[in-house]
PDB file of C-alpha atoms in Angstrom:
ATOM      1  CA  MET A   4      10.145 -12.932   0.905  1.00 47.00           C
ATOM      2  CA  CYS A   5       8.764 -11.342   3.762  1.00 52.00           C
ATOM      3  CA  ALA A   6       4.848 -12.433   3.472  1.00 47.00           C
ATOM      4  CA  ALA A   7       3.621 -11.682   0.238  1.00 40.00           C
ATOM      5  CA  ALA A   8       3.643 -14.616  -1.954  1.00 36.00           C
ATOM      6  CA  THR A   9       1.780 -17.054   0.451  1.00 33.00           C
ATOM      7  CA  SER A  10      -1.204 -15.902   2.726  1.00 31.00           C
ATOM      8  CA  VAL A  11      -0.014 -13.491   5.396  1.00 32.00           C
ATOM      9  CA  PRO A  12      -0.592 -15.448   8.805  1.00 32.00           C
ATOM     10  CA  ARG A  13      -3.369 -13.528  10.287  1.00 32.00           C
ATOM     11  CA  ALA A  14      -7.101 -13.095   9.611  1.00 35.00           C
ATOM     12  CA  LEU A  15      -7.419 -10.261   6.714  1.00 35.00           C
ATOM     13  CA  PRO A  16     -10.664  -9.202   5.263  1.00 34.00           C
ATOM     14  CA  ALA A  17     -12.205 -10.776   2.227  1.00 34.00           C
ATOM     15  CA  THR A  18     -11.154  -9.333  -1.104  1.00 38.00           C
ATOM     16  CA  ILE A  19      -9.805 -10.000  -4.736  1.00 36.00           C
ATOM     17  CA  ASP A  20      -7.506 -13.197  -4.514  1.00 43.00           C
ATOM     18  CA  PHE A  21      -5.132 -13.440  -7.565  1.00 38.00           C
ATOM     19  CA  HIS A  22      -2.244 -14.961  -9.156  1.00 39.00           C
ATOM     20  CA  HIS A  23       0.957 -13.636 -10.537  1.00 42.00           C
ATOM     21  CA  ALA A  24       1.325 -14.815 -14.288  1.00 36.00           C
ATOM     22  CA  SER A  25       4.694 -16.752 -13.624  1.00 35.00           C
ATOM     23  CA  GLN A  26       3.619 -18.535 -10.461  1.00 37.00           C
ATOM     24  CA  ASP A  27       0.516 -20.362  -8.450  1.00 35.00           C
ATOM     25  CA  SER A  28       0.846 -18.648  -5.187  1.00 37.00           C
ATOM     26  CA  VAL A  29      -1.646 -16.106  -4.256  1.00 48.00           C
ATOM     27  CA  VAL A  30      -1.306 -12.683  -3.127  1.00 55.00           C
ATOM     28  CA  ARG A  31      -3.862 -10.572  -1.195  1.00 80.00           C
ATOM     29  CA  ILE A  32      -4.382  -6.900  -0.860  1.00 92.00           C
ATOM     30  CA  ALA A  33      -6.769  -5.739   1.870  1.00 95.00           C
ATOM     31  CA  GLY A  34      -7.199  -4.090   4.896  1.00 97.00           C
ATOM     32  CA  LEU A  35      -5.019  -0.871   6.411  1.00 98.00           C
ATOM     33  CA  TYR A  36      -2.166  -0.249   4.498  1.00 98.00           C
ATOM     34  CA  ALA A  37       0.210   1.549   6.353  1.00 98.00           C
ATOM     35  CA  VAL A  38       2.669   4.262   4.691  1.00 98.00           C
ATOM     36  CA  THR A  39       5.560   5.611   6.490  1.00 98.00           C
ATOM     37  CA  PRO A  40       6.557   9.369   7.087  1.00 95.00           C
ATOM     38  CA  ASP A  41      10.077  10.600   6.693  1.00 95.00           C
ATOM     39  CA  VAL A  42      11.248   9.530  10.085  1.00 95.00           C
ATOM     40  CA  ASP A  43      15.305   9.458  10.375  1.00 96.00           C
ATOM     41  CA  ASP A  44      15.520   7.296  13.574  1.00 97.00           C
ATOM     42  CA  THR A  45      15.329   3.846  12.820  1.00 98.00           C
ATOM     43  CA  ALA A  46      14.326   2.511  15.642  1.00 98.00           C
ATOM     44  CA  LEU A  47      11.430   4.674  16.427  1.00 97.00           C
ATOM     45  CA  LEU A  48      10.153   4.143  12.754  1.00 98.00           C
ATOM     46  CA  VAL A  49      10.229   0.203  13.702  1.00 98.00           C
ATOM     47  CA  ALA A  50       8.533   0.715  17.177  1.00 98.00           C
ATOM     48  CA  LYS A  51       5.995   2.902  15.075  1.00 98.00           C
ATOM     49  CA  VAL A  52       5.407   0.474  12.270  1.00 98.00           C
ATOM     50  CA  THR A  53       5.299  -2.886  14.542  1.00 98.00           C
ATOM     51  CA  ALA A  54       2.352  -0.824  16.602  1.00 98.00           C
ATOM     52  CA  ALA A  55       0.700  -0.211  13.369  1.00 98.00           C
ATOM     53  CA  ILE A  56       0.787  -4.090  12.417  1.00 98.00           C
ATOM     54  CA  SER A  57      -0.416  -5.264  16.242  1.00 98.00           C
ATOM     55  CA  GLY A  58      -3.326  -2.713  15.544  1.00 98.00           C
ATOM     56  CA  GLY A  59      -4.376  -4.637  12.159  1.00 97.00           C
ATOM     57  CA  ALA A  60      -1.908  -2.824   9.084  1.00 97.00           C
ATOM     58  CA  THR A  61      -1.634  -5.700   6.790  1.00 96.00           C
ATOM     59  CA  MET A  62       0.625  -3.597   4.504  1.00 97.00           C
ATOM     60  CA  VAL A  63       3.344  -1.537   5.054  1.00 98.00           C
ATOM     61  CA  GLN A  64       4.901   0.417   2.725  1.00 98.00           C
ATOM     62  CA  TYR A  65       8.404   2.101   3.321  1.00 98.00           C
ATOM     63  CA  ARG A  66       8.499   5.798   1.636  1.00 97.00           C
ATOM     64  CA  HIS A  67      11.116   8.490   3.014  1.00 96.00           C
ATOM     65  CA  LYS A  68      11.573  10.958  -0.142  1.00 90.00           C
ATOM     66  CA  SER A  69      14.468  12.690   1.887  1.00 92.00           C
ATOM     67  CA  ALA A  70      16.833  10.091   3.038  1.00 95.00           C
ATOM     68  CA  ALA A  71      20.251   9.382   2.035  1.00 97.00           C
ATOM     69  CA  ALA A  72      20.783   6.025   0.193  1.00 97.00           C
ATOM     70  CA  SER A  73      22.490   4.340   3.227  1.00 97.00           C
ATOM     71  CA  ARG A  74      19.633   5.511   5.508  1.00 98.00           C
ATOM     72  CA  LYS A  75      17.012   3.945   3.444  1.00 98.00           C
ATOM     73  CA  LEU A  76      19.050   0.533   3.197  1.00 98.00           C
ATOM     74  CA  GLU A  77      19.305   0.652   6.622  1.00 98.00           C
ATOM     75  CA  GLN A  78      15.525   1.613   7.421  1.00 98.00           C
ATOM     76  CA  ALA A  79      14.278  -0.892   4.684  1.00 98.00           C
ATOM     77  CA  ARG A  80      16.248  -3.665   6.051  1.00 98.00           C
ATOM     78  CA  ALA A  81      14.845  -3.191   9.491  1.00 98.00           C
ATOM     79  CA  LEU A  82      11.198  -2.894   8.193  1.00 98.00           C
ATOM     80  CA  ALA A  83      11.514  -5.852   6.320  1.00 98.00           C
ATOM     81  CA  ALA A  84      12.694  -7.781   9.345  1.00 98.00           C
ATOM     82  CA  ALA A  85       9.849  -6.694  11.104  1.00 98.00           C
ATOM     83  CA  CYS A  86       7.280  -6.871   8.628  1.00 97.00           C
ATOM     84  CA  SER A  87       8.313 -10.742   8.207  1.00 96.00           C
ATOM     85  CA  GLY A  88       5.199 -13.281   8.702  1.00 94.00           C
ATOM     86  CA  ARG A  89       3.107 -10.274  10.130  1.00 96.00           C
ATOM     87  CA  ALA A  90       2.278  -8.212   6.904  1.00 97.00           C
ATOM     88  CA  ILE A  91       3.222  -7.592   3.298  1.00 97.00           C
ATOM     89  CA  PHE A  92       6.184  -5.142   2.791  1.00 98.00           C
ATOM     90  CA  ILE A  93       6.445  -2.761  -0.219  1.00 98.00           C
ATOM     91  CA  VAL A  94       9.291  -0.313  -0.996  1.00 98.00           C
ATOM     92  CA  ASN A  95       7.946   2.903  -2.869  1.00 97.00           C
ATOM     93  CA  ASP A  96       9.867   4.099  -6.006  1.00 94.00           C
ATOM     94  CA  ASP A  97      12.966   2.181  -5.604  1.00 96.00           C
ATOM     95  CA  ALA A  98      12.594  -1.235  -7.112  1.00 97.00           C
ATOM     96  CA  ALA A  99      16.465  -2.084  -6.728  1.00 97.00           C
ATOM     97  CA  LEU A 100      15.939  -1.153  -2.877  1.00 98.00           C
ATOM     98  CA  ALA A 101      12.862  -3.655  -2.972  1.00 98.00           C
ATOM     99  CA  ARG A 102      15.321  -6.353  -4.424  1.00 98.00           C
ATOM    100  CA  ALA A 103      17.996  -5.520  -2.092  1.00 98.00           C
ATOM    101  CA  VAL A 104      16.055  -6.052   1.276  1.00 98.00           C
ATOM    102  CA  VAL A 105      14.005  -8.871   0.028  1.00 97.00           C
ATOM    103  CA  ALA A 106      10.616  -7.080   0.039  1.00 97.00           C
ATOM    104  CA  ASP A 107       7.438  -8.316  -0.949  1.00 97.00           C
ATOM    105  CA  GLY A 108       7.377  -5.728  -4.000  1.00 97.00           C
ATOM    106  CA  VAL A 109       7.608  -2.299  -5.067  1.00 98.00           C
ATOM    107  CA  HIS A 110       5.412   0.589  -5.500  1.00 97.00           C
ATOM    108  CA  VAL A 111       5.789   2.758  -8.404  1.00 97.00           C
ATOM    109  CA  GLY A 112       4.335   6.650  -9.638  1.00 94.00           C
ATOM    110  CA  GLU A 113       4.629   7.871 -12.857  1.00 91.00           C
ATOM    111  CA  ASP A 114       8.065   8.821 -12.789  1.00 88.00           C
ATOM    112  CA  ASP A 115       9.300   5.703 -11.184  1.00 83.00           C
ATOM    113  CA  GLY A 116       9.473   3.782 -15.018  1.00 84.00           C
ATOM    114  CA  ALA A 117       7.017   1.052 -16.420  1.00 92.00           C
ATOM    115  CA  VAL A 118       5.476  -1.732 -14.532  1.00 96.00           C
ATOM    116  CA  THR A 119       7.350  -4.398 -16.568  1.00 95.00           C
ATOM    117  CA  GLN A 120      10.723  -2.859 -16.098  1.00 96.00           C
ATOM    118  CA  ALA A 121       9.866  -2.916 -12.440  1.00 97.00           C
ATOM    119  CA  ARG A 122       9.006  -6.446 -12.625  1.00 96.00           C
ATOM    120  CA  VAL A 123      12.177  -7.377 -14.219  1.00 96.00           C
ATOM    121  CA  ILE A 124      14.003  -5.975 -11.420  1.00 97.00           C
ATOM    122  CA  VAL A 125      12.080  -7.047  -8.319  1.00 97.00           C
ATOM    123  CA  GLY A 126      11.237 -10.279  -9.628  1.00 95.00           C
ATOM    124  CA  ALA A 127       8.320 -12.047 -11.382  1.00 93.00           C
ATOM    125  CA  ASP A 128       7.124 -13.414  -8.160  1.00 93.00           C
ATOM    126  CA  ARG A 129       6.744 -10.151  -6.005  1.00 96.00           C
ATOM    127  CA  ILE A 130       3.968  -7.292  -6.064  1.00 97.00           C
ATOM    128  CA  VAL A 131       4.311  -4.339  -8.416  1.00 97.00           C
ATOM    129  CA  GLY A 132       1.629  -1.506  -7.274  1.00 97.00           C
ATOM    130  CA  VAL A 133       1.029   1.637  -9.112  1.00 97.00           C
ATOM    131  CA  SER A 134      -0.321   4.832  -8.873  1.00 97.00           C
ATOM    132  CA  CYS A 135      -3.023   5.700 -10.868  1.00 97.00           C
ATOM    133  CA  TYR A 136      -4.167   9.369  -9.218  1.00 96.00           C
ATOM    134  CA  ASN A 137      -7.891   9.976 -10.529  1.00 96.00           C
ATOM    135  CA  GLU A 138      -7.337   8.531 -13.918  1.00 97.00           C
ATOM    136  CA  LEU A 139      -8.864   5.460 -15.070  1.00 97.00           C
ATOM    137  CA  ALA A 140      -7.446   5.091 -18.069  1.00 97.00           C
ATOM    138  CA  ARG A 141      -4.006   4.948 -16.644  1.00 97.00           C
ATOM    139  CA  ALA A 142      -5.131   2.293 -14.366  1.00 97.00           C
ATOM    140  CA  ARG A 143      -6.777   0.655 -17.491  1.00 97.00           C
ATOM    141  CA  ARG A 144      -3.282   0.465 -19.216  1.00 97.00           C
ATOM    142  CA  LEU A 145      -1.239  -0.501 -16.251  1.00 97.00           C
ATOM    143  CA  ALA A 146      -3.567  -3.070 -15.332  1.00 96.00           C
ATOM    144  CA  ALA A 147      -2.741  -4.467 -18.902  1.00 96.00           C
ATOM    145  CA  GLU A 148       0.930  -4.165 -18.166  1.00 95.00           C
ATOM    146  CA  GLY A 149       0.937  -6.462 -15.113  1.00 95.00           C
ATOM    147  CA  ALA A 150       0.412  -4.158 -12.371  1.00 96.00           C
ATOM    148  CA  ASP A 151      -0.741  -6.452  -9.143  1.00 96.00           C
ATOM    149  CA  TYR A 152      -3.017  -3.366  -7.345  1.00 97.00           C
ATOM    150  CA  LEU A 153      -4.095  -0.015  -8.544  1.00 98.00           C
ATOM    151  CA  ALA A 154      -3.762   2.852  -6.216  1.00 97.00           C
ATOM    152  CA  PHE A 155      -5.990   5.998  -6.475  1.00 98.00           C
ATOM    153  CA  GLY A 156      -6.487   9.391  -4.906  1.00 93.00           C
ATOM    154  CA  SER A 157      -5.950  11.751  -2.984  1.00 94.00           C
ATOM    155  CA  PHE A 158      -9.578  11.318  -2.376  1.00 96.00           C
ATOM    156  CA  TYR A 159      -9.727  13.926   0.927  1.00 94.00           C
ATOM    157  CA  PRO A 160      -7.109  16.939   1.385  1.00 87.00           C
ATOM    158  CA  SER A 161      -3.847  15.723   2.432  1.00 80.00           C
ATOM    159  CA  SER A 162      -1.007  17.364   4.780  1.00 79.00           C
ATOM    160  CA  VAL A 163       1.544  14.979   2.930  1.00 77.00           C
ATOM    161  CA  LYS A 164       0.858  15.912  -0.704  1.00 76.00           C
ATOM    162  CA  PRO A 165      -1.355  19.320  -0.201  1.00 71.00           C
ATOM    163  CA  LEU A 166      -1.106  19.463  -4.095  1.00 70.00           C
ATOM    164  CA  ALA A 167      -2.101  15.921  -5.359  1.00 75.00           C
ATOM    165  CA  ARG A 168      -4.825  15.392  -7.625  1.00 83.00           C
ATOM    166  CA  ARG A 169      -8.008  15.028  -6.236  1.00 88.00           C
ATOM    167  CA  ALA A 170     -10.022  11.535  -7.018  1.00 92.00           C
ATOM    168  CA  ALA A 171     -13.669  11.252  -6.527  1.00 95.00           C
ATOM    169  CA  PRO A 172     -15.158   7.800  -4.781  1.00 96.00           C
ATOM    170  CA  SER A 173     -16.827   6.864  -7.875  1.00 96.00           C
ATOM    171  CA  LEU A 174     -13.678   6.254  -9.545  1.00 97.00           C
ATOM    172  CA  LEU A 175     -13.274   3.174  -7.262  1.00 97.00           C
ATOM    173  CA  HIS A 176     -16.661   2.127  -8.225  1.00 96.00           C
ATOM    174  CA  ASP A 177     -15.993   2.532 -11.966  1.00 97.00           C
ATOM    175  CA  ALA A 178     -12.207   0.735 -11.546  1.00 97.00           C
ATOM    176  CA  ARG A 179     -13.831  -2.493  -9.995  1.00 96.00           C
ATOM    177  CA  SER A 180     -14.252  -3.538 -13.690  1.00 96.00           C
ATOM    178  CA  LEU A 181     -10.580  -3.973 -13.748  1.00 97.00           C
ATOM    179  CA  ARG A 182     -10.534  -6.780 -11.537  1.00 95.00           C
ATOM    180  CA  LEU A 183      -7.359  -5.999  -9.443  1.00 96.00           C
ATOM    181  CA  PRO A 184      -7.194  -4.713  -5.641  1.00 96.00           C
ATOM    182  CA  LEU A 185      -8.101  -1.204  -5.342  1.00 97.00           C
ATOM    183  CA  VAL A 186      -6.104   1.004  -2.693  1.00 98.00           C
ATOM    184  CA  ALA A 187      -7.447   4.886  -1.768  1.00 98.00           C
ATOM    185  CA  ILE A 188      -4.858   6.982  -0.791  1.00 96.00           C
ATOM    186  CA  GLY A 189      -4.840  10.569   0.252  1.00 95.00           C
ATOM    187  CA  GLY A 190      -6.141  12.401   3.863  1.00 95.00           C
ATOM    188  CA  ILE A 191      -7.741   9.090   5.085  1.00 97.00           C
ATOM    189  CA  THR A 192      -8.742   8.597   8.621  1.00 97.00           C
ATOM    190  CA  ALA A 193     -11.035   6.718  10.540  1.00 97.00           C
ATOM    191  CA  ALA A 194     -13.990   9.061   9.885  1.00 97.00           C
ATOM    192  CA  ASN A 195     -13.838   8.913   6.270  1.00 97.00           C
ATOM    193  CA  ALA A 196     -12.184   5.660   5.471  1.00 97.00           C
ATOM    194  CA  GLY A 197     -15.660   3.483   5.280  1.00 96.00           C
ATOM    195  CA  ALA A 198     -16.867   5.817   2.355  1.00 96.00           C
ATOM    196  CA  LEU A 199     -14.222   4.620   0.224  1.00 97.00           C
ATOM    197  CA  VAL A 200     -14.708   1.005   1.308  1.00 96.00           C
ATOM    198  CA  HIS A 201     -18.293   1.222   0.408  1.00 95.00           C
ATOM    199  CA  ALA A 202     -16.984   2.400  -2.564  1.00 96.00           C
ATOM    200  CA  GLY A 203     -14.940   0.037  -3.515  1.00 96.00           C
ATOM    201  CA  ALA A 204     -11.268   0.282  -2.102  1.00 97.00           C
ATOM    202  CA  ASP A 205      -9.682  -3.142  -0.866  1.00 96.00           C
ATOM    203  CA  ALA A 206      -7.124  -1.170   0.878  1.00 97.00           C
ATOM    204  CA  VAL A 207      -6.645   2.410   2.453  1.00 98.00           C
ATOM    205  CA  ALA A 208      -3.226   3.697   2.596  1.00 98.00           C
ATOM    206  CA  VAL A 209      -3.116   5.770   5.549  1.00 98.00           C
ATOM    207  CA  ILE A 210       0.124   7.859   6.731  1.00 96.00           C
ATOM    208  CA  SER A 211      -0.551  11.157   8.987  1.00 96.00           C
ATOM    209  CA  GLU A 212      -3.685   9.489  10.380  1.00 96.00           C
ATOM    210  CA  LEU A 213      -1.352   6.707  12.172  1.00 97.00           C
ATOM    211  CA  PHE A 214       2.075   8.239  12.341  1.00 97.00           C
ATOM    212  CA  ASP A 215       1.610  11.687  13.695  1.00 96.00           C
ATOM    213  CA  HIS A 216       0.932  10.254  17.250  1.00 96.00           C
ATOM    214  CA  ASP A 217       4.345  10.062  19.204  1.00 93.00           C
ATOM    215  CA  GLU A 218       3.458   7.114  21.321  1.00 95.00           C
ATOM    216  CA  PRO A 219       3.621   3.305  19.696  1.00 96.00           C
ATOM    217  CA  ALA A 220       0.319   2.687  21.496  1.00 97.00           C
ATOM    218  CA  ALA A 221      -1.253   5.741  19.882  1.00 98.00           C
ATOM    219  CA  VAL A 222      -0.588   4.463  16.855  1.00 98.00           C
ATOM    220  CA  THR A 223      -1.823   0.814  17.475  1.00 98.00           C
ATOM    221  CA  ARG A 224      -5.322   2.759  18.629  1.00 98.00           C
ATOM    222  CA  ALA A 225      -5.243   4.637  15.586  1.00 98.00           C
ATOM    223  CA  ALA A 226      -4.565   1.655  13.043  1.00 98.00           C
ATOM    224  CA  ALA A 227      -7.183  -0.520  14.970  1.00 98.00           C
ATOM    225  CA  ALA A 228      -9.549   2.000  14.533  1.00 97.00           C
ATOM    226  CA  ILE A 229      -9.646   2.116  10.846  1.00 97.00           C
ATOM    227  CA  ALA A 230      -8.663  -1.883  10.630  1.00 97.00           C
ATOM    228  CA  SER A 231     -11.964  -2.879  12.074  1.00 96.00           C
ATOM    229  CA  ILE A 232     -13.588  -0.861   9.482  1.00 96.00           C
ATOM    230  CA  PHE A 233     -13.213  -3.634   7.008  1.00 92.00           C
ATOM    231  CA  GLN A 234     -14.745  -6.137   9.177  1.00 80.00           C
ATOM    232  CA  SER A 235     -18.268  -4.404   8.640  1.00 66.00           C
ATOM    233  CA  GLN A 236     -17.816  -2.264   5.052  1.00 59.00           C
ATOM    234  CA  ARG A 237     -17.067  -4.252   2.042  1.00 52.00           C
ATOM    235  CA  PRO A 238     -18.035  -4.415  -1.412  1.00 47.00           C
ATOM    236  CA  PRO A 239     -19.047  -8.002  -2.740  1.00 42.00           C
ATOM    237  CA  SER A 240     -15.611  -9.464  -3.960  1.00 41.00           C
ATOM    238  CA  GLY A 241     -14.577  -8.488  -7.402  1.00 43.00           C
ATOM    239  CA  SER A 242     -18.152  -6.727  -8.017  1.00 42.00           C
ATOM    240  CA  PRO A 243     -18.021  -3.886 -10.373  1.00 42.00           C
TER     241      PRO A 243
END
């Protein structure tokens, strides 16, 4: 396992700690959650992800919608190694790929199968995160099915998903009652992330604001600008 079943060996923002039903180890979901863009150059992708981790990203999700299976396997393996001991590593959509590269977990959307199905594939000691869009009822149902974190959004206009369903920040406050870590996504920048953290987000998932930069040093600076927000704006842990 890359990093998740025990605490990541670096300071993380205060948030909800929770236990998998099948084990005693603690997983912590908090802070800047870097989601990769569609980049075919594996070396460049790893360099940018490493730069984001250096800037404070505590989680990384590998997401590449258009790559061939062989490219996805190559890149996921490389990112799993880059994240090992430094950040929690999640694979988007593909539980079998997450298992193959010994990722810390998988993130599934509404078309990617049930939480229980993903859990069987990746293993009981791995993370299964879910997209809840703008639906509190869906979040409630998936929490009951055993999801480990709940992702909501898009909160702001997104260049990655311009037609994504929009969510209101108040949804985060309402979802605190589910007692699971909450991830906000969609058009998030250093300028607007603070409002979502204040509303109840434990983590913010970011693509463009991090990875639209050409130079890794610029990725690090962008990551640091968002990560620093978590040092000053945190709702009480687990508060509804």
